[in-house]
Short mmCIF file of C-alpha atoms in Angstrom, two decimals:
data_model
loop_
_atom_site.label_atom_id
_atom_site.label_comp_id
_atom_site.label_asym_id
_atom_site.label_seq_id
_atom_site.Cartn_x
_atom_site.Cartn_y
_atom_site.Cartn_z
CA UNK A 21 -9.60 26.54 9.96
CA UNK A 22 -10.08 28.54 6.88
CA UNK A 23 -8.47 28.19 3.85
CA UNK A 24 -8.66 31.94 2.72
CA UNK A 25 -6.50 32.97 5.40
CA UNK A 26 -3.17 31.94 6.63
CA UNK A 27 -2.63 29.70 9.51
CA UNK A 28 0.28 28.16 11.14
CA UNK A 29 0.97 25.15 13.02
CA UNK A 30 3.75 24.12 15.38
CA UNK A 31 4.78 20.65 14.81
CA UNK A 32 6.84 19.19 17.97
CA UNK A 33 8.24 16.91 15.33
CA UNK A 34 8.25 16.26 11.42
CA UNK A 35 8.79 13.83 9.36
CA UNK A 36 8.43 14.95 6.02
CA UNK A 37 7.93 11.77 3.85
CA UNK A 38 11.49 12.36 1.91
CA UNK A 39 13.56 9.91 3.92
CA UNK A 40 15.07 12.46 5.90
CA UNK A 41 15.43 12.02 9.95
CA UNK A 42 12.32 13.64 12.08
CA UNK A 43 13.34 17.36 12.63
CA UNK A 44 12.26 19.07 16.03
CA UNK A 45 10.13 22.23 16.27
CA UNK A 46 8.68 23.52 13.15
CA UNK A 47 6.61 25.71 12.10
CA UNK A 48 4.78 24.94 9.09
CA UNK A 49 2.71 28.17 7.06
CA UNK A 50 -0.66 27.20 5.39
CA UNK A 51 -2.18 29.33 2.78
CA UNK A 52 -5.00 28.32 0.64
CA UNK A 53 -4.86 24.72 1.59
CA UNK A 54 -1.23 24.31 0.69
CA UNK A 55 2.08 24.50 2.48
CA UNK A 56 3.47 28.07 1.94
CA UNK A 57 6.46 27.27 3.82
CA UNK A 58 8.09 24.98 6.50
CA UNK A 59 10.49 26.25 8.39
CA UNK A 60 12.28 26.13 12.21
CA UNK A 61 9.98 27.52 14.42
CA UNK A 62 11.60 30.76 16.33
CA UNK A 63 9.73 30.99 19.99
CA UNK A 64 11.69 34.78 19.95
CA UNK A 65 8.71 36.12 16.81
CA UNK A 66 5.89 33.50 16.88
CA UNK A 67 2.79 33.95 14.39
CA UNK A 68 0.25 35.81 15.98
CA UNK A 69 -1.50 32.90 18.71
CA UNK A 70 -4.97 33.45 17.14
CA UNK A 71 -3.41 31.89 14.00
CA UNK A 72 -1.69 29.44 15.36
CA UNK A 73 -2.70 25.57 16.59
CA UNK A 74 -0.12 24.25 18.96
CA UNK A 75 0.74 20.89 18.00
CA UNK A 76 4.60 20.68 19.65
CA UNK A 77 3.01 17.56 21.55
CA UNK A 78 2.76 15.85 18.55
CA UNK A 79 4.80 14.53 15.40
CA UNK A 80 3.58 14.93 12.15
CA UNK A 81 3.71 12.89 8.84
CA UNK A 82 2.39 12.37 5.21
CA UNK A 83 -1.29 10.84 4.85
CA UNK A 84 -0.10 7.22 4.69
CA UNK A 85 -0.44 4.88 1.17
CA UNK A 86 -1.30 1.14 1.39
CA UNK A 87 0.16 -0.37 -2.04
CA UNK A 88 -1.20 -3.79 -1.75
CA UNK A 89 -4.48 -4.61 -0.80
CA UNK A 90 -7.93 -6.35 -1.42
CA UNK A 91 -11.08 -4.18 -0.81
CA UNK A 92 -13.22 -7.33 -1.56
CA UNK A 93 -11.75 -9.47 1.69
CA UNK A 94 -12.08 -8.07 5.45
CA UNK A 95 -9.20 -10.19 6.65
CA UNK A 96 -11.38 -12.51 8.65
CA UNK A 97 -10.17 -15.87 9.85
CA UNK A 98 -13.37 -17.40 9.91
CA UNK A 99 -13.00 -19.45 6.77
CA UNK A 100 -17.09 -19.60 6.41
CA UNK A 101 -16.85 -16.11 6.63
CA UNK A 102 -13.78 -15.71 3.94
CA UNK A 103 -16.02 -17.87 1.35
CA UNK A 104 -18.92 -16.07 2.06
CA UNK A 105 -16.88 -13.02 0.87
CA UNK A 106 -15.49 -14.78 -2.14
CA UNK A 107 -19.03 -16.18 -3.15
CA UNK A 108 -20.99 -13.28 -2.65
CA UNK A 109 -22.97 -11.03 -5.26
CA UNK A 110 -21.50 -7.09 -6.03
CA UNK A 111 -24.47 -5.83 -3.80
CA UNK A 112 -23.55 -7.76 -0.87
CA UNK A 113 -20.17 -6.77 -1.10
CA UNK A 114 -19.75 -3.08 -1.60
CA UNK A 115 -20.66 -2.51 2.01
CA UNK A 116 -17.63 -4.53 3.03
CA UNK A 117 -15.40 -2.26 0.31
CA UNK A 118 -16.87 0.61 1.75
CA UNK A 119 -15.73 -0.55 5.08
CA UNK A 120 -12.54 -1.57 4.81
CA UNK A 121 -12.22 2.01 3.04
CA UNK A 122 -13.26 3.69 6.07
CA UNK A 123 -10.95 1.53 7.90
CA UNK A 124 -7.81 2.66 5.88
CA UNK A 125 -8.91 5.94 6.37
CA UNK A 126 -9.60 6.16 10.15
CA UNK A 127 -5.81 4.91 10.42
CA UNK A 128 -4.56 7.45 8.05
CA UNK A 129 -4.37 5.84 4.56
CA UNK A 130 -5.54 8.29 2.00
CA UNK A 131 -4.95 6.23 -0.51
CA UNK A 132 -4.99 2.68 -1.49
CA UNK A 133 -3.82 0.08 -4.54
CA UNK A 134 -6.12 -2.84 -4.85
CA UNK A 135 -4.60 -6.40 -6.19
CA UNK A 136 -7.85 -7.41 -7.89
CA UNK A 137 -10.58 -9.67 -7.55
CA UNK A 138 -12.39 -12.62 -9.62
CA UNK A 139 -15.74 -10.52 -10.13
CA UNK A 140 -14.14 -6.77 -10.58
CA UNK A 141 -16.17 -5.48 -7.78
CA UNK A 142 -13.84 -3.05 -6.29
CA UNK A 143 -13.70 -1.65 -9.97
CA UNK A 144 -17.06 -1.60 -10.07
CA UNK A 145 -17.09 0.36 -7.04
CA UNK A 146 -14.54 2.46 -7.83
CA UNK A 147 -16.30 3.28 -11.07
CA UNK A 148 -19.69 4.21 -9.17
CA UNK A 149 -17.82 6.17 -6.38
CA UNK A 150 -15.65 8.44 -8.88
CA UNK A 151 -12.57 6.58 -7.27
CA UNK A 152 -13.37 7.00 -3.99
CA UNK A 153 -15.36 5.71 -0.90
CA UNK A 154 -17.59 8.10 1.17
CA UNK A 155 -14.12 8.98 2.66
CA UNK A 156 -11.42 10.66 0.80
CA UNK A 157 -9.41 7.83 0.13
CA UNK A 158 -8.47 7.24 -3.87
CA UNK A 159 -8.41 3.31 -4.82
CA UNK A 160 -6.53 2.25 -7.40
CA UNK A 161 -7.51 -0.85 -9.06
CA UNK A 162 -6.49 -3.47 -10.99
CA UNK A 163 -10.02 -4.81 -11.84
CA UNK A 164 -9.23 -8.25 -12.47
CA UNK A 165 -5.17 -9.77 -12.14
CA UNK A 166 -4.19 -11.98 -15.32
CA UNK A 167 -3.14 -15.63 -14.57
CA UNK A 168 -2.66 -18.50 -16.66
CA UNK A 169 -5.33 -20.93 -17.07
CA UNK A 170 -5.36 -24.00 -14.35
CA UNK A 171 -2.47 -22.10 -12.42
CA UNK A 172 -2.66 -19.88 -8.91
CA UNK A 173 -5.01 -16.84 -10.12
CA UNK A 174 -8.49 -17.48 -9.93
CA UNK A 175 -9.41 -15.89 -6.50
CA UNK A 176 -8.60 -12.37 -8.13
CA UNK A 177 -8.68 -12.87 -11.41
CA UNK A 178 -9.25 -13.97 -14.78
CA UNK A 179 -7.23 -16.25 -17.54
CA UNK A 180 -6.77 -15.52 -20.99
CA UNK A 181 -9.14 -17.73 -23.39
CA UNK A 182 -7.32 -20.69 -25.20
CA UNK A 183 -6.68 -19.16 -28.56
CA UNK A 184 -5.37 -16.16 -26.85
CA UNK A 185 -1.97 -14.70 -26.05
CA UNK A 186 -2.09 -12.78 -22.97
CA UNK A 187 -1.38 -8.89 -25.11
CA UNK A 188 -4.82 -9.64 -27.18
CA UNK A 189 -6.91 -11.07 -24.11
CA UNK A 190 -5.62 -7.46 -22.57
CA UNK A 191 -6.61 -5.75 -25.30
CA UNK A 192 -10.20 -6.75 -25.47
CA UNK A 193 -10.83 -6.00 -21.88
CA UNK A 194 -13.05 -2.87 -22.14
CA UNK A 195 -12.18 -1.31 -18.65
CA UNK A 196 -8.51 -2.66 -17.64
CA UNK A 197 -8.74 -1.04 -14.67
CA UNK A 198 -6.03 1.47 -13.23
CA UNK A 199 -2.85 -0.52 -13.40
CA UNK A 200 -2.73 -3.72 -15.09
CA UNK A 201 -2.07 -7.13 -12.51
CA UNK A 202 0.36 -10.30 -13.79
CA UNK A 203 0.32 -13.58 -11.97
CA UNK A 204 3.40 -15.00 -12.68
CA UNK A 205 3.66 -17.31 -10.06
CA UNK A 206 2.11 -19.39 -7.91
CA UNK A 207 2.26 -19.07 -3.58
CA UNK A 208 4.56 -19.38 -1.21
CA UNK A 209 4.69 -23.01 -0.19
CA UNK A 210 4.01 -23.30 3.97
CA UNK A 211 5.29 -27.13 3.92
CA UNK A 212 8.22 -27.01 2.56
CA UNK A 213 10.75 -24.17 2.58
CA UNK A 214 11.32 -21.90 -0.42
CA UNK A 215 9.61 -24.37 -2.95
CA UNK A 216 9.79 -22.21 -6.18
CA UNK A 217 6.74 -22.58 -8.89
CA UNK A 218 7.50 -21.87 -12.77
CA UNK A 219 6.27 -19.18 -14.29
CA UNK A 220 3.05 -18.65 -15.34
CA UNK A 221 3.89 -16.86 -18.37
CA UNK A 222 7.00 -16.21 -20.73
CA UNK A 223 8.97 -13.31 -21.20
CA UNK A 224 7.86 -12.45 -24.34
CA UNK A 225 4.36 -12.63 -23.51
CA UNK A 226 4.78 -10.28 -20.18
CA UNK A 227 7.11 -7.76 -22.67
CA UNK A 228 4.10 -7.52 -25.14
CA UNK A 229 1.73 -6.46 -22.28
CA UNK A 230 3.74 -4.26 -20.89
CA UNK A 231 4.20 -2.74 -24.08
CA UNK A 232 0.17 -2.57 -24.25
CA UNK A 233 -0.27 -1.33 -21.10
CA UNK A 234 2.57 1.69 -21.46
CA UNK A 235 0.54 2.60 -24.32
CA UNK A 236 -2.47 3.35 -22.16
CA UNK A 237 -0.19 4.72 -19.69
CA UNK A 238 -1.12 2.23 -17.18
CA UNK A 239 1.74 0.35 -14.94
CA UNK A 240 2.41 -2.97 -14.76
CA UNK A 241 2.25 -4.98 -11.29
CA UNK A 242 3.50 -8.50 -11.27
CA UNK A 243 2.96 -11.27 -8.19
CA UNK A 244 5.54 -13.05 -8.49
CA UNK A 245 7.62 -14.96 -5.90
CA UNK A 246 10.76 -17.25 -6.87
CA UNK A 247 13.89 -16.15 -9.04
CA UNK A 248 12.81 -17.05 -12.41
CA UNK A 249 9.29 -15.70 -12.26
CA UNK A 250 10.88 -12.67 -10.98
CA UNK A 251 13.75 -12.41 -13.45
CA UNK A 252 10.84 -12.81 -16.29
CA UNK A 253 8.78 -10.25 -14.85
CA UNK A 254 11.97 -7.68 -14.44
CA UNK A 255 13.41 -8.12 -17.74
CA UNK A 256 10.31 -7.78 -19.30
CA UNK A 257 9.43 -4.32 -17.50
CA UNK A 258 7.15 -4.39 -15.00
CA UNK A 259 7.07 -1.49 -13.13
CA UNK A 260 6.66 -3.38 -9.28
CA UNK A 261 7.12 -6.75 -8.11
CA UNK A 262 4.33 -7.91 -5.76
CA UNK A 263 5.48 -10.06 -2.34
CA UNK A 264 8.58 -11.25 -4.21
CA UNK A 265 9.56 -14.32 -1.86
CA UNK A 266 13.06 -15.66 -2.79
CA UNK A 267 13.77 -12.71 -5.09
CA UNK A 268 17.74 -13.52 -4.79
CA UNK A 269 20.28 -10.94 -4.83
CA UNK A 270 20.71 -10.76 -8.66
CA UNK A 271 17.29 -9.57 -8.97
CA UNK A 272 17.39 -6.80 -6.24
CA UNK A 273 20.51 -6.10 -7.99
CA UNK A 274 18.06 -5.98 -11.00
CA UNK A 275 15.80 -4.12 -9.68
CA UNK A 276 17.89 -1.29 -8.34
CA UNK A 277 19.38 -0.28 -11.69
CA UNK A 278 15.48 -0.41 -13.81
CA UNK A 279 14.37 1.41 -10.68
CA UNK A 280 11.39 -1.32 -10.28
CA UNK A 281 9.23 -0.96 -7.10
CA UNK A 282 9.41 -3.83 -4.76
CA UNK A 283 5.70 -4.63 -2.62
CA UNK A 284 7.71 -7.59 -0.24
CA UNK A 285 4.17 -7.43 1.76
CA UNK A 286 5.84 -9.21 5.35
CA UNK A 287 2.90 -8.79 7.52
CA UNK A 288 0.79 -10.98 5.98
CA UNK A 289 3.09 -13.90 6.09
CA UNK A 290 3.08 -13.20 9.98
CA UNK A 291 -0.45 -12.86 10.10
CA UNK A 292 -0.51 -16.46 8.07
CA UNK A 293 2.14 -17.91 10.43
CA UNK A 294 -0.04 -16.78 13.52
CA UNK A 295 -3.02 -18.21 11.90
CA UNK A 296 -0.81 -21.88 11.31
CA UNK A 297 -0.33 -21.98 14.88
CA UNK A 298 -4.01 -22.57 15.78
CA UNK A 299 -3.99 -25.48 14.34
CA UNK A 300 -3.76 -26.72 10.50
CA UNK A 301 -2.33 -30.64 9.51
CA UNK A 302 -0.85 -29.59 6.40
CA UNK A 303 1.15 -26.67 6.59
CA UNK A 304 4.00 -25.00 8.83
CA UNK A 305 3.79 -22.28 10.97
CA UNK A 306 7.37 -22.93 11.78
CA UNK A 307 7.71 -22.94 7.68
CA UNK A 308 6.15 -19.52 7.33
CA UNK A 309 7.86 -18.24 10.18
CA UNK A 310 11.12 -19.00 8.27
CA UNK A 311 9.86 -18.11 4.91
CA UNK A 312 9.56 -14.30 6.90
CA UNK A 313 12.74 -14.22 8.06
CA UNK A 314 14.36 -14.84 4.70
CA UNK A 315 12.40 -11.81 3.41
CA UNK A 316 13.59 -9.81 5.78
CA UNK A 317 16.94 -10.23 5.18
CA UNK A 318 16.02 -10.06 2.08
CA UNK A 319 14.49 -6.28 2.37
CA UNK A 320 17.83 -5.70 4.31
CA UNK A 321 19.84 -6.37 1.56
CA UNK A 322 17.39 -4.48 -0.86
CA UNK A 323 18.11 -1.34 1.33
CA UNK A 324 21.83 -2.04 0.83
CA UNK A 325 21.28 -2.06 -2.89
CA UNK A 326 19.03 0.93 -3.13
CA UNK A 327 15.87 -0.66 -3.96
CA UNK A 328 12.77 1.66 -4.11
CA UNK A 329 10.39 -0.24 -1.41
CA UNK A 330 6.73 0.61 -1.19
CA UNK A 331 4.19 -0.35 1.74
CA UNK A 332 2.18 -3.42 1.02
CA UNK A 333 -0.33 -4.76 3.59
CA UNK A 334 -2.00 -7.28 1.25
CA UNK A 335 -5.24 -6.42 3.62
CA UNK A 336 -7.56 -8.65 3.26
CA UNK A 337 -5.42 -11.85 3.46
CA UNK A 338 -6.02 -14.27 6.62
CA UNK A 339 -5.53 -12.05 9.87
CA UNK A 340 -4.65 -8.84 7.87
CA UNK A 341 -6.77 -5.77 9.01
CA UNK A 342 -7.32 -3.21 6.55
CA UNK A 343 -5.61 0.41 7.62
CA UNK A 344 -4.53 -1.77 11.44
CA UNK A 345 -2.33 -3.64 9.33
CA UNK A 346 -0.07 -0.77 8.09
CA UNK A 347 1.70 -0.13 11.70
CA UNK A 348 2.41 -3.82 11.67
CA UNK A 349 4.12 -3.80 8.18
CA UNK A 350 6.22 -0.98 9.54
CA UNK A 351 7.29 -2.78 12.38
CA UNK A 352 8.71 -5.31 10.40
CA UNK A 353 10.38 -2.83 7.90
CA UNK A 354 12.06 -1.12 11.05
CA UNK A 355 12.80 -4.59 11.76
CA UNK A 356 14.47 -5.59 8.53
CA UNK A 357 17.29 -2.29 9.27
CA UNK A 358 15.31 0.59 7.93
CA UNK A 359 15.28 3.74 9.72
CA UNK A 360 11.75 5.50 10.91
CA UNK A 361 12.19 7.98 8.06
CA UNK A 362 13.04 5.16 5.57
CA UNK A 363 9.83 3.51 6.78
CA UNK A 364 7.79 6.46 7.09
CA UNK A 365 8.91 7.30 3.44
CA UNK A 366 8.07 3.95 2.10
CA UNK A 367 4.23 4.67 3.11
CA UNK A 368 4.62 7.99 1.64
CA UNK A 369 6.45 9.30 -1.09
CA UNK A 370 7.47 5.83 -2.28
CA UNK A 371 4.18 4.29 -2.26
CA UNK A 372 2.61 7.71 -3.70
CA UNK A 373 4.83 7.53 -6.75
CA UNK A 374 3.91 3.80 -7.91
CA UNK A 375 -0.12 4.69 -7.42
CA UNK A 376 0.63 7.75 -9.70
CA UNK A 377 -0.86 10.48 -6.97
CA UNK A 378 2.64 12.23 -5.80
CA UNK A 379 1.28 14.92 -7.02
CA UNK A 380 -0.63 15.84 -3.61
CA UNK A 381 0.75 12.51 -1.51
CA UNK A 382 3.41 12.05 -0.40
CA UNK A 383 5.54 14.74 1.03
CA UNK A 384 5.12 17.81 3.57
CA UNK A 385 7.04 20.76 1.51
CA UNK A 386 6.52 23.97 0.34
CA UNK A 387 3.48 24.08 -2.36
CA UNK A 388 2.37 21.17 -1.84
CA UNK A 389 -1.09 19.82 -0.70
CA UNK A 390 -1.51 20.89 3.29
CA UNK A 391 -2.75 16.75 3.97
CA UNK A 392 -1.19 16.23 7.71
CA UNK A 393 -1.29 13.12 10.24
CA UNK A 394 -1.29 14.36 13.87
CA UNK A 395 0.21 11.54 15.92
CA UNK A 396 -0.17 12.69 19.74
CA UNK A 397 3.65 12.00 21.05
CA UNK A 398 7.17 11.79 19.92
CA UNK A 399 8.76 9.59 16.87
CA UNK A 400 10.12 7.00 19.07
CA UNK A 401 6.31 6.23 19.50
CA UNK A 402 5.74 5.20 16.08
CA UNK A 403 4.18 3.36 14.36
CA UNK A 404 1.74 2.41 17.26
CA UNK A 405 0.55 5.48 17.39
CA UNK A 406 -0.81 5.43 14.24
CA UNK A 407 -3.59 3.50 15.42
CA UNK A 408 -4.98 6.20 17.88
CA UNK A 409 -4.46 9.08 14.99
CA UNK A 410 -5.56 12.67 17.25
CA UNK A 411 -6.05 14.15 13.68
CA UNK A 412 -6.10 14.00 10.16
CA UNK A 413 -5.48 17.69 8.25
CA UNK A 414 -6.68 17.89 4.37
CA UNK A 415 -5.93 21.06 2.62
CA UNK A 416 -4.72 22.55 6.15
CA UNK A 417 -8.11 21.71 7.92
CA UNK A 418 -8.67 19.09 10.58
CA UNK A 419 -11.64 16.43 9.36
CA UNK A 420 -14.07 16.07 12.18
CA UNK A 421 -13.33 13.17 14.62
CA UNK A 422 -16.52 11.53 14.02
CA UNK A 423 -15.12 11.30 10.36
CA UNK A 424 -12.41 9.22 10.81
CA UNK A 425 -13.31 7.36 14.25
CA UNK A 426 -13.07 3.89 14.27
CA UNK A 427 -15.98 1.92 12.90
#
């Protein structure tokens, strides 16, 4: 499909990305890779048929964002295998990054936010690839998270020195990344039910980063799980709270008026509770079990409140599939009382606007960026059919299928 002409496609159903519910038969006009308009398609004056593709079989959506992963990790649940990962050298690993990129893509992520790693390889790769993998999926990276020294951290990140405050450990890094990455607590505890850790740093020491950070124009994203390492991270203005376990009400509350992203990530502690149940002598999969329910009453209430939620996967994480993972996350979401379009919005426009690339993710509208998901079916068939995408459009052209089969 050229984009010097116009084209037109028929869309059975759409759902736009804005949060509104799917709307039935339209007809969406594509000039020079952008959406010239989106209207109601009228069967009484159709485009001329050599112009149009006939896609009332299908529903359509945004290209999808995944706001939490880790490029570095394939999700494995081979421990060996997970070490291996966490041990190797750059050049063994930025096959895997370039894989699990081509996995995102194949299920329809165009772009991705990575939560760091101990050795700043997906930076580095980032850095070689001009911010993308072979496919055209932008990464957005935190290089390496900030932790405090002996606490939670280490796996994907690095600890300010001991004469340093966390602003002037910042402020020496030479290449901070994309968004900056706090650690301000530790994990979830799987033995005993919603165990809160302190905080890793104070308020004052997050509010002088973030002050840093905004004057490279680069947000801040906090992991942080508990109500006082949450409260700290909020009133010190972060700009998303990653996983947020035990958030409590007066921080969604919190959250809703700063208009702070929340990341509440629920797949993976499925994917953990699965893995529990194989078999492990110190932990709970009944614990972690419980530990998801909580948050998903929690991201009921956040709905309630009018927290902005983004899609997390936190691929990469025991039993969490990069680009697979994303229908499962939006299973749960539907699960916790959001409607399709709520979900379908919080892998689009939401997640677009925290990675800073709304301006051509996000939404299906008028002048905008003509980047399509084809999803053979109707919306009460979502999100499994995500997983068997029948096309991706960029710029109003369908990729080829060998492009984004699975690998």
């Amino acid at each position: 499909m050229s984009r010097e002409k116009t084209t037109y496609i028929h869309a059975g159903w759409l759902i736009d990305g804005s949060g509104e519910p799917a709307r039935k038969d339209t007809l969406l006009t594509i000039a020079h890779g952008r959406f010239a308009a989106v209207d109601t398609f009228d069967r009484s004056t159709p485009p001329p048929a050599q112009l149009l593709t006939d896609l009332s079989h299908c529903t359509l959506v945004p290209p999808l964002v995944d706001s939490h992963v880790h490029l570095r990790l394939s999700g494995t649940i081979d421990q060996e295998a997970r070490q291996r990962q966490l041990t190797a050298g750059y050049e063994s690993i930025r096959p895997l990054i370039a894989r699990n990129i081509r996995y995102a893509f194949s299920h329809g992520v165009l772009a991705v936010r990575d939560g760091g790693d101990a050795h700043g390889y997906v930076l580095r790769y980032v850095r070689e690839n001009g911010g993308r993998g072979k496919e055209p999926v932008l990464v957005k990276t935190t290089g390496k998270a900030w932790h405090q020294r002996g606490r939670y951290g280490s796996m994907i990140g690095r600890h300010p020195g001991i004469d340093e405050t966390l602003a002037t450990a910042f402020a020496k890094d030479p290449d901070p990344g994309d968004q900056v990455k706090v650690v301000n607590s530790g994990t979830n505890s799987l033995s005993v039910f919603a165990r809160e850790t302190p905080p890793q740093f104070t308020l004052g020491e997050i509010q002088e980063l973030v002050r840093q950070a905004g004057r490279q124009g680069k947000k801040v994203m906090v992991h942080a799980n508990g109500e006082l390492p949450v409260r700290l991270a909020l009133e010190a203005g972060c700009h998303s709270i990653e996983h947020g376990y035990f958030i409590g009400r007066e921080n969604l509350e919190l959250m809703a008026a700063r208009g702070v992203t929340w990341v509440p990530t629920l797949g993976a502690m499925k994917a953990c509770a699965a893995y529990l149940a194989r078999g492990d002598s110190k932990n709970s999969p009944a614990i972690a079990l419980r530990t998801l329910q909580n948050q998903l009453e929690q991201v009921a209430l956040a709905r309630e409140l009018g927290v902005t939620i983004a899609l997390g996967t936190d691929a990469g994480s025991i039993g969490v599939i990069h680009g697979e993972a994303v229908s499962e996350e939006l299973r749960l979401l539907l699960k916790a009382g959001c409607s399709l379009a709520e979900a379908i919005r919080c892998v689009t426009w939401n997640g677009a606007s925290l990675l800073g690339v709304d301006d051509h993710l996000g939404l299906i509208a008028r002048n905008r960026p003509a980047h399509f998901l084809v999803v053979r079916g109707t919306p009460s068939q979502l999100p499994r059919r995500i997983s068997s995408l029948q096309a991706i459009y960029l710029d109003g052209s369908p990729c080829r299928k060998e492009f984004f089969q699975k690998v």
